[in-house]
Short mmCIF file of C-alpha atoms and ligand atoms in Angstrom, two decimals:
data_model
loop_
_atom_site.label_atom_id
_atom_site.label_comp_id
_atom_site.label_asym_id
_atom_site.label_seq_id
_atom_site.Cartn_x
_atom_site.Cartn_y
_atom_site.Cartn_z
CA MET A 195 109.74 61.10 108.51
CA LYS A 196 108.62 64.57 107.85
CA ARG A 197 110.47 64.88 104.77
CA TRP A 198 109.19 68.76 103.87
CA MET A 199 109.35 69.65 107.69
CA MET A 200 112.45 71.68 107.00
CA TRP A 201 110.81 73.58 104.31
CA THR A 202 107.75 74.32 106.56
CA ILE A 203 109.85 75.38 109.19
CA ALA A 204 111.82 77.87 106.84
CA GLY A 205 108.68 79.00 105.65
CA ALA A 206 107.19 79.93 108.84
CA VAL A 207 110.20 81.53 110.16
CA LEU A 208 110.39 83.70 107.14
CA ALA A 209 106.47 84.73 107.35
CA GLY A 210 107.49 84.86 111.26
CA ALA A 211 109.11 88.05 110.14
CA ALA A 212 106.55 89.50 111.70
CA TYR A 213 108.57 89.77 114.66
CA VAL A 214 106.51 92.50 116.80
CA LEU A 215 105.83 92.23 120.06
CA VAL A 216 102.60 91.63 119.65
CA GLY A 217 100.35 90.61 122.60
CA VAL A 218 98.96 87.41 120.95
CA ASP A 219 102.08 85.88 119.64
CA VAL A 220 101.68 84.95 116.17
CA ARG A 221 105.22 83.83 115.75
CA PRO A 222 106.10 79.86 115.82
CA ARG A 223 107.17 78.97 119.08
CA VAL A 224 107.56 75.21 118.77
CA GLU A 225 110.10 73.60 116.15
CA TYR A 226 107.39 71.64 114.50
CA VAL A 227 104.21 70.03 115.42
CA GLU A 228 104.12 66.13 115.44
CA GLU A 229 101.32 64.77 113.48
CA PRO A 230 99.58 61.75 114.84
CA VAL A 231 100.63 58.74 113.55
CA VAL A 232 97.38 56.65 111.56
CA GLU A 233 98.10 52.86 111.41
CA ASP A 234 96.68 52.01 108.03
CA THR A 235 94.89 48.86 108.55
CA THR A 236 93.06 48.12 105.60
CA THR A 237 94.74 45.91 102.86
CA VAL A 238 94.05 46.73 99.17
CA PRO A 239 96.12 45.18 96.26
CA MET A 240 99.76 45.88 95.96
CA PRO A 241 100.44 47.76 92.62
CA PRO A 242 103.52 47.42 91.13
CA PRO A 243 106.06 49.39 93.30
CA MET A 244 106.94 52.92 91.95
CA ALA A 245 109.26 55.55 92.74
CA PHE A 246 109.16 58.74 91.07
CA GLY A 247 107.66 57.39 88.18
CA VAL A 248 110.11 54.55 87.60
CA SER A 249 109.49 50.57 88.27
CA MET A 250 111.21 49.55 91.64
CA GLU A 251 111.09 46.00 90.39
CA GLY A 252 114.55 44.37 91.43
CA MET A 253 115.72 47.97 92.65
CA VAL A 254 116.37 49.79 96.09
CA LEU A 255 115.98 53.30 96.46
CA ARG A 256 119.15 55.04 98.16
CA GLU A 257 117.88 58.58 99.77
CA GLY A 258 119.90 61.51 101.15
CA ARG A 259 119.99 65.23 101.51
CA VAL A 260 122.18 67.62 99.44
CA LYS A 261 124.60 68.79 101.82
CA ASN A 262 126.43 72.48 102.01
CA GLY A 263 128.75 72.94 99.25
CA SER A 264 127.99 69.99 97.35
CA SER A 265 127.03 69.99 93.47
CA PHE A 266 125.56 67.64 91.01
CA GLY A 267 129.03 66.52 89.72
CA ALA A 268 129.91 65.65 93.10
CA LEU A 269 127.22 63.72 94.10
CA LEU A 270 127.29 61.44 90.80
CA GLY A 271 131.38 61.47 90.58
CA ALA A 272 130.52 60.04 94.39
CA GLU A 273 128.64 57.20 92.86
CA GLY A 274 131.04 56.49 90.38
CA ILE A 275 129.13 57.85 87.29
CA SER A 276 131.50 58.79 84.68
CA ALA A 277 132.40 62.29 83.93
CA ALA A 278 131.15 61.79 80.07
CA VAL A 279 127.87 60.67 81.59
CA ILE A 280 127.49 63.29 84.18
CA GLU A 281 128.56 66.12 80.85
CA SER A 282 126.20 64.53 78.60
CA LEU A 283 123.35 64.84 81.61
CA VAL A 284 124.17 68.71 82.72
CA ALA A 285 123.83 69.30 78.28
CA LYS A 286 120.51 67.69 78.27
CA ALA A 287 119.12 69.25 81.26
CA ARG A 288 119.57 72.48 79.45
CA GLY A 289 116.16 74.47 79.15
CA LEU A 290 114.81 71.47 82.02
CA PHE A 291 116.58 72.36 85.04
CA ASP A 292 120.11 74.30 86.04
CA VAL A 293 121.78 71.75 87.87
CA ARG A 294 124.04 74.49 89.21
CA LYS A 295 120.60 74.96 91.32
CA LEU A 296 121.11 71.79 93.56
CA ARG A 297 120.45 73.45 96.80
CA ALA A 298 121.71 72.26 100.28
CA GLY A 299 118.72 70.22 102.23
CA HIS A 300 116.90 69.51 99.41
CA PRO A 301 116.15 65.52 99.13
CA TYR A 302 117.87 63.19 96.39
CA ALA A 303 117.44 59.56 95.69
CA PHE A 304 119.42 57.08 93.34
CA ILE A 305 117.70 54.49 92.04
CA VAL A 306 120.32 51.21 92.27
CA PRO A 307 119.45 48.01 90.90
CA ALA A 308 119.40 45.68 93.88
CA GLU A 309 122.47 43.51 93.29
CA GLU A 310 125.70 44.09 94.97
CA GLY A 311 127.76 46.58 93.51
CA SER A 312 125.52 47.60 91.02
CA SER A 313 126.00 51.43 90.03
CA PRO A 314 122.53 53.84 90.12
CA LEU A 315 120.65 53.76 87.24
CA TYR A 316 118.81 56.94 88.02
CA PHE A 317 119.31 59.96 90.17
CA ILE A 318 116.30 62.20 91.30
CA TYR A 319 116.70 65.40 92.78
CA GLU A 320 113.37 67.18 94.17
CA ALA A 321 113.80 70.57 92.95
CA ASP A 322 110.43 71.48 95.60
CA PRO A 323 107.94 69.45 97.74
CA ILE A 324 106.01 68.93 94.10
CA GLN A 325 108.68 68.91 91.47
CA TYR A 326 111.54 66.73 91.02
CA VAL A 327 113.89 65.82 88.13
CA VAL A 328 114.74 62.61 86.97
CA PHE A 329 118.13 61.73 85.66
CA HIS A 330 118.74 58.58 83.59
CA LEU A 331 122.40 57.42 84.20
CA LEU A 332 123.07 54.88 81.76
CA GLU A 333 125.92 55.61 79.36
CA GLY A 334 124.68 56.18 75.90
CA SER A 335 120.98 56.75 76.95
CA GLU A 336 121.29 59.40 79.08
CA TYR A 337 118.02 61.68 79.50
CA VAL A 338 116.41 63.95 82.10
CA THR A 339 112.54 64.25 82.82
CA LEU A 340 110.78 66.52 85.16
CA GLY A 341 107.90 64.57 87.30
CA GLU A 342 105.24 65.87 89.85
CA ARG A 343 103.61 64.43 92.53
CA PRO A 344 100.02 65.15 92.41
CA VAL A 345 98.93 67.83 94.33
CA VAL A 346 95.47 67.88 96.50
CA PHE A 347 93.44 70.81 97.22
CA THR A 348 91.49 70.75 100.37
CA GLN A 349 89.15 73.38 102.31
CA HIS A 350 89.12 72.99 106.18
CA ALA A 351 87.64 75.12 108.56
CA ILE A 352 88.77 75.47 112.23
CA ALA A 353 88.17 77.56 115.36
CA THR A 354 90.19 78.17 118.37
CA THR A 355 90.25 79.93 121.59
CA ALA A 356 93.36 82.39 121.77
CA THR A 357 94.91 81.39 125.10
CA GLY A 358 98.11 84.02 124.56
CA ALA A 359 100.26 82.25 121.59
CA LEU A 360 97.68 82.09 118.75
CA TYR A 361 100.56 79.89 116.61
CA ASN A 362 100.38 77.06 119.17
CA ASP A 363 96.55 77.47 119.90
CA LEU A 364 96.34 76.66 115.89
CA ALA A 365 99.04 74.00 115.99
CA ARG A 366 97.14 71.91 119.07
CA THR A 367 93.97 72.17 116.39
CA GLY A 368 95.93 70.54 114.06
CA ALA A 369 95.53 73.07 111.82
CA ASP A 370 98.56 74.78 109.65
CA PRO A 371 100.00 77.34 112.55
CA LEU A 372 100.86 79.45 109.65
CA LEU A 373 97.53 80.76 109.71
CA ALA A 374 98.07 82.64 112.48
CA ILE A 375 100.52 85.49 110.50
CA LEU A 376 97.93 85.29 107.88
CA LEU A 377 95.29 86.00 110.30
CA SER A 378 97.37 88.94 111.55
CA GLU A 379 97.58 90.36 108.10
CA VAL A 380 93.78 89.61 107.15
CA PHE A 381 92.88 91.66 110.36
CA ALA A 382 95.62 94.06 110.20
CA TRP A 383 93.24 96.79 110.36
CA THR A 384 90.09 95.68 112.23
CA VAL A 385 91.79 93.68 115.33
CA ASP A 386 94.27 94.94 117.55
CA PHE A 387 96.39 91.94 117.92
CA TYR A 388 98.12 94.11 120.94
CA ARG A 389 94.73 93.48 122.74
CA ILE A 390 93.42 90.16 122.13
CA GLN A 391 91.93 88.44 125.26
CA LYS A 392 92.16 85.03 126.51
CA GLY A 393 89.04 83.12 125.78
CA ASP A 394 88.66 85.20 122.51
CA VAL A 395 87.53 83.15 119.61
CA PHE A 396 89.10 82.92 115.87
CA SER A 397 87.25 80.91 113.38
CA VAL A 398 88.80 80.47 110.24
CA VAL A 399 87.89 78.78 106.64
CA TYR A 400 91.04 77.89 104.92
CA ALA A 401 92.36 75.98 101.52
CA GLU A 402 95.68 74.16 101.53
CA GLN A 403 97.88 72.08 98.99
CA SER A 404 98.59 68.85 100.14
CA VAL A 405 101.15 66.45 98.25
CA GLU A 406 100.67 62.49 99.65
CA GLY A 407 99.21 64.10 103.12
CA LYS A 408 102.04 66.72 103.51
CA ARG A 409 100.96 70.05 103.63
CA VAL A 410 103.14 72.39 100.77
CA GLY A 411 103.15 75.94 100.14
CA THR A 412 101.11 78.71 102.59
CA PRO A 413 97.33 78.23 103.40
CA ARG A 414 95.06 80.82 101.69
CA ILE A 415 92.27 82.02 104.21
CA LEU A 416 88.95 82.22 102.59
CA ALA A 417 86.99 83.39 105.64
CA ALA A 418 88.07 84.16 109.14
CA ARG A 419 85.87 85.67 111.98
CA TYR A 420 87.23 86.87 115.17
CA SER A 421 84.93 87.06 118.40
CA SER A 422 85.39 89.05 121.73
CA ASN A 423 82.78 89.93 124.51
CA GLY A 424 79.91 89.33 122.06
CA LYS A 425 81.55 91.06 119.20
CA ALA A 426 82.28 89.68 116.25
CA LYS A 427 84.56 90.82 113.10
CA ALA A 428 84.12 88.92 110.13
CA ALA A 429 86.63 88.32 106.76
CA PHE A 430 85.40 87.28 103.44
CA SER A 431 87.86 86.75 100.90
CA PHE A 432 86.05 87.75 97.42
CA GLY A 433 88.00 88.72 93.85
CA GLU A 434 91.07 87.38 91.90
CA GLY A 435 94.10 88.42 91.87
CA LYS A 436 97.41 87.47 93.70
CA GLU A 437 96.65 89.76 96.73
CA ALA A 438 93.26 88.69 97.98
CA THR A 439 91.21 91.30 99.47
CA TYR A 440 89.05 90.84 102.50
CA PHE A 441 85.46 92.18 103.08
CA ASP A 442 83.48 92.41 106.07
CA ASP A 443 79.95 91.19 106.32
CA GLU A 444 78.53 94.21 104.79
CA GLY A 445 81.21 94.09 101.82
CA ASN A 446 83.47 97.12 103.25
CA SER A 447 86.95 96.51 102.34
CA LEU A 448 88.89 95.44 105.77
CA ARG A 449 91.71 98.07 104.20
CA LYS A 450 92.31 101.22 104.94
CA THR A 451 94.80 102.87 102.91
CA PHE A 452 97.93 105.24 103.71
CA LEU A 453 98.72 108.43 102.69
CA LYS A 454 101.01 108.75 99.94
CA ALA A 455 103.30 110.61 101.71
CA PRO A 456 103.94 112.21 104.84
CA LEU A 457 103.70 115.85 103.61
CA LYS A 458 101.31 117.50 101.55
CA PHE A 459 103.47 119.03 99.46
CA SER A 460 106.90 117.71 98.83
CA ARG A 461 109.51 115.99 96.53
CA VAL A 462 111.03 113.03 96.94
CA SER A 463 114.79 114.10 97.41
CA SER A 464 116.07 110.52 98.20
CA GLY A 465 114.68 106.97 97.42
CA PHE A 466 114.88 103.82 98.89
CA THR A 467 117.94 101.44 97.94
CA LYS A 468 119.77 99.00 99.56
CA ARG A 469 123.31 101.40 98.43
CA ARG A 470 123.65 105.19 98.08
CA LEU A 471 126.40 107.14 99.38
CA HIS A 472 125.50 108.88 102.39
CA PRO A 473 125.47 112.51 101.94
CA VAL A 474 126.87 113.35 105.36
CA GLN A 475 129.01 110.49 106.20
CA ARG A 476 130.25 110.06 102.38
CA VAL A 477 130.31 106.36 102.59
CA MET A 478 127.88 103.77 100.60
CA LYS A 479 125.45 103.14 102.95
CA ALA A 480 121.91 101.40 102.56
CA HIS A 481 119.28 104.16 102.73
CA LEU A 482 115.97 102.11 104.16
CA GLY A 483 113.46 105.16 104.00
CA THR A 484 112.18 107.58 101.56
CA ASP A 485 113.54 111.49 101.74
CA TYR A 486 111.07 114.10 101.05
CA ALA A 487 112.62 117.62 101.00
CA ALA A 488 110.21 120.61 102.48
CA PRO A 489 111.10 123.73 104.26
CA TYR A 490 111.55 124.09 107.68
CA GLY A 491 108.69 123.84 109.78
CA THR A 492 106.30 122.02 106.82
CA PRO A 493 103.58 120.31 109.14
CA ILE A 494 104.29 116.53 108.70
CA LEU A 495 101.60 114.04 109.12
CA ALA A 496 100.55 110.48 110.10
CA VAL A 497 99.97 108.51 106.93
CA GLY A 498 97.73 106.22 108.90
CA ASP A 499 96.17 105.79 111.98
CA GLY A 500 97.90 104.20 114.95
CA VAL A 501 99.84 104.67 118.54
CA VAL A 502 102.59 106.45 118.74
CA GLU A 503 105.34 103.96 119.97
CA GLN A 504 108.44 106.24 119.83
CA ALA A 505 108.71 110.00 119.99
CA GLY A 506 112.47 111.26 121.09
CA ARG A 507 115.50 112.00 119.79
CA THR A 508 118.93 109.77 118.73
CA GLY A 509 122.17 110.92 117.06
CA GLY A 510 121.52 109.85 113.72
CA ASN A 511 117.41 110.00 113.52
CA GLY A 512 117.60 113.55 115.43
CA ASN A 513 113.89 113.89 116.53
CA PHE A 514 111.79 111.24 115.22
CA VAL A 515 108.47 109.74 115.97
CA LYS A 516 107.28 106.11 115.05
CA VAL A 517 103.73 105.07 115.06
CA ARG A 518 102.56 101.47 115.21
CA HIS A 519 99.58 101.30 112.81
CA ASN A 520 98.97 97.68 113.64
CA SER A 521 100.68 94.31 113.65
CA VAL A 522 101.68 94.67 110.31
CA TYR A 523 102.28 98.09 109.59
CA THR A 524 105.16 100.95 111.42
CA THR A 525 106.17 104.05 110.10
CA GLN A 526 108.97 106.41 111.08
CA TYR A 527 109.76 110.24 110.41
CA LEU A 528 113.11 111.23 111.13
CA HIS A 529 115.08 114.96 111.40
CA MET A 530 111.90 116.75 112.66
CA ARG A 531 112.45 120.08 114.05
CA LYS A 532 109.83 119.72 116.41
CA ILE A 533 107.85 116.67 117.32
CA LEU A 534 103.86 117.43 118.34
CA VAL A 535 103.06 114.04 119.73
CA LYS A 536 103.86 111.79 122.87
CA GLN A 537 104.73 108.48 123.34
CA GLY A 538 101.46 106.05 123.72
CA GLN A 539 99.08 109.14 121.95
CA ARG A 540 96.65 107.94 119.36
CA VAL A 541 97.25 109.69 116.36
CA LEU A 542 94.75 109.70 113.13
CA GLN A 543 95.46 109.63 109.37
CA GLY A 544 96.53 113.03 108.02
CA GLU A 545 97.17 114.43 112.27
CA VAL A 546 100.26 116.59 112.12
CA ILE A 547 102.90 114.78 114.27
CA GLY A 548 105.97 117.10 114.14
CA GLU A 549 107.76 119.71 111.87
CA VAL A 550 110.20 119.40 109.17
CA GLY A 551 113.46 120.35 110.62
CA SER A 552 117.39 118.82 109.81
CA THR A 553 117.94 117.13 113.30
CA GLY A 554 120.73 114.08 113.04
CA LEU A 555 122.49 113.45 109.99
CA ALA A 556 120.43 115.52 107.71
CA THR A 557 122.23 118.10 105.18
CA GLY A 558 119.36 120.29 104.70
CA PRO A 559 115.21 120.14 106.21
CA HIS A 560 113.79 117.00 105.07
CA VAL A 561 111.32 113.98 106.49
CA CYS A 562 113.06 110.62 106.19
CA PHE A 563 110.09 108.11 106.07
CA ARG A 564 110.54 104.76 106.93
CA PHE A 565 107.88 102.01 106.30
CA TRP A 566 107.75 98.48 108.16
CA LYS A 567 106.43 95.69 107.42
CA ASN A 568 106.16 92.71 109.60
CA GLY A 569 109.20 94.03 111.04
CA GLN A 570 110.97 94.59 108.15
CA GLN A 571 111.73 97.91 105.97
CA VAL A 572 110.29 98.46 102.91
CA ASP A 573 110.08 100.50 100.16
CA HIS A 574 106.34 101.86 100.63
CA ARG A 575 106.35 103.43 97.05
CA ARG A 576 107.25 99.60 95.84
CA GLU A 577 104.39 98.23 98.04
CA GLU A 578 101.04 96.81 96.68
CA PHE A 579 98.18 97.68 98.64
CA PRO A 580 94.89 96.28 97.69
CA SER A 581 91.95 98.16 96.91
CA ALA A 582 90.37 99.67 99.81
CA GLU A 583 86.84 99.93 98.28
CA PRO A 584 83.67 98.10 99.01
CA ILE A 585 82.19 95.25 96.55
CA ALA A 586 81.32 96.66 93.76
CA ALA A 587 77.45 96.78 93.03
CA ALA A 588 77.63 94.61 90.11
CA ASP A 589 79.50 91.80 92.55
CA ARG A 590 76.75 92.05 95.43
CA ALA A 591 74.99 89.28 94.74
CA ALA A 592 77.83 86.93 94.21
CA PHE A 593 79.16 88.48 97.30
CA THR A 594 76.41 87.55 99.30
CA LEU A 595 76.26 83.86 97.91
CA LEU A 596 79.81 83.03 99.26
CA ARG A 597 79.36 85.14 102.30
CA ASP A 598 76.69 83.06 103.41
CA SER A 599 78.13 79.91 102.42
CA LEU A 600 81.41 80.52 103.88
CA GLY A 601 79.68 82.07 107.06
CA THR A 602 77.86 78.55 107.65
CA HIS A 603 81.47 76.63 107.65
CA LEU A 604 82.71 79.47 110.26
CA GLU A 605 79.61 78.38 112.40
CA GLU A 606 80.13 74.50 111.88
CA ALA A 607 83.92 75.28 112.91
CA GLU A 608 82.82 77.37 116.12
CA LEU A 609 80.14 74.33 116.80
CA ALA A 610 83.03 71.73 116.73
CA MET A 611 85.38 73.61 118.45
CA THR A 612 84.75 72.48 122.19
CA GLU A 613 85.99 68.85 120.40
CA GLY A 614 88.74 70.81 119.07
CA ARG A 615 88.19 69.29 115.53
CA LEU A 616 89.09 70.23 112.22
CA VAL A 617 85.68 70.48 109.88
CA ASN A 618 86.84 69.17 106.58
CA PHE A 619 84.55 69.97 103.34
ZN1 ZN B 924 116.44 109.35 104.66
#
């Protein structure tokens, strides 16, 4: 059962690096969601049994999972496969699959003739939920092929009432609970996830992929709507590219841009790196920020609208300010000579929040600027922020069509909500 569950959970945990203390918890709280067991009562003529593209006539399937520290050679050796065959398969796999990349936890299978004491004929390793590698083990006719399970693309719509844990609310409806994290990103700039009220409604139209009835990969949000106190905020995905861009009903981007730097005129004196020689401590340390050198007293600007989460002092940071922009992004400004804001204060983009100094562990006047995305420090200069431009005039008509059709699905989902039903189309 739940063959891909572990990977799904791993994915959820990764995405759940959104560890911020949000009012509405977007993180997974349950281990996994039990799917309803549907009895299949229809009778269809049985096709000849196949597994991984191999006829199972007179064969048995022996399945397992790669153990920690195990290897291709060890797995096959334990089945009595000779070193010569293993060596030949390693060579034949070259260019198709690197056998050193067997990962602990991934499923594998042996296809073995049913007669007692038989040696396996095939070894199958499942590289991911879609792709598998078939090794033919018969001495003298070894070969390696790649196979793929058919991927099914589907679209759904779901609406749910927030009860305080969006992840669980979505899981209850039967939708992929990872949508909670995606929703917090889509609405990062327009909905304050710290202020979600019980009874607020999220509706979402999304696409997902499945293999043999099990979800694979991350779903993609096509449209979403958040309704609170009779007011609604919508998001529609439009355009190509790896990062989807979301627009409101009017075709304005849901994104706002950050200032490129927290100082008007400055130079980068030290970039973001996992390893650098600390200028004061003289030891190799990660530098999870970007240093901007500037004279004492230079105004430090908030790079985006937000709320001052912290304004204080520590030995290393000196005087610092931390600004939470939304449920995804937070920024921090260190070594200030003077702090000009208070905890809890709302600040606007470009507002002066402090003055450049060298308090804490600093050799000279500079701001160490730190940028958090979903609770992890990232190099803001390497982050790709999708365009914040509205829909181009040339795309208006296409956008309107798409918006209206997706809007209909959002409404269908809201109507079906009382029944807690997933709308498939
Ligand atoms: Zn720094």
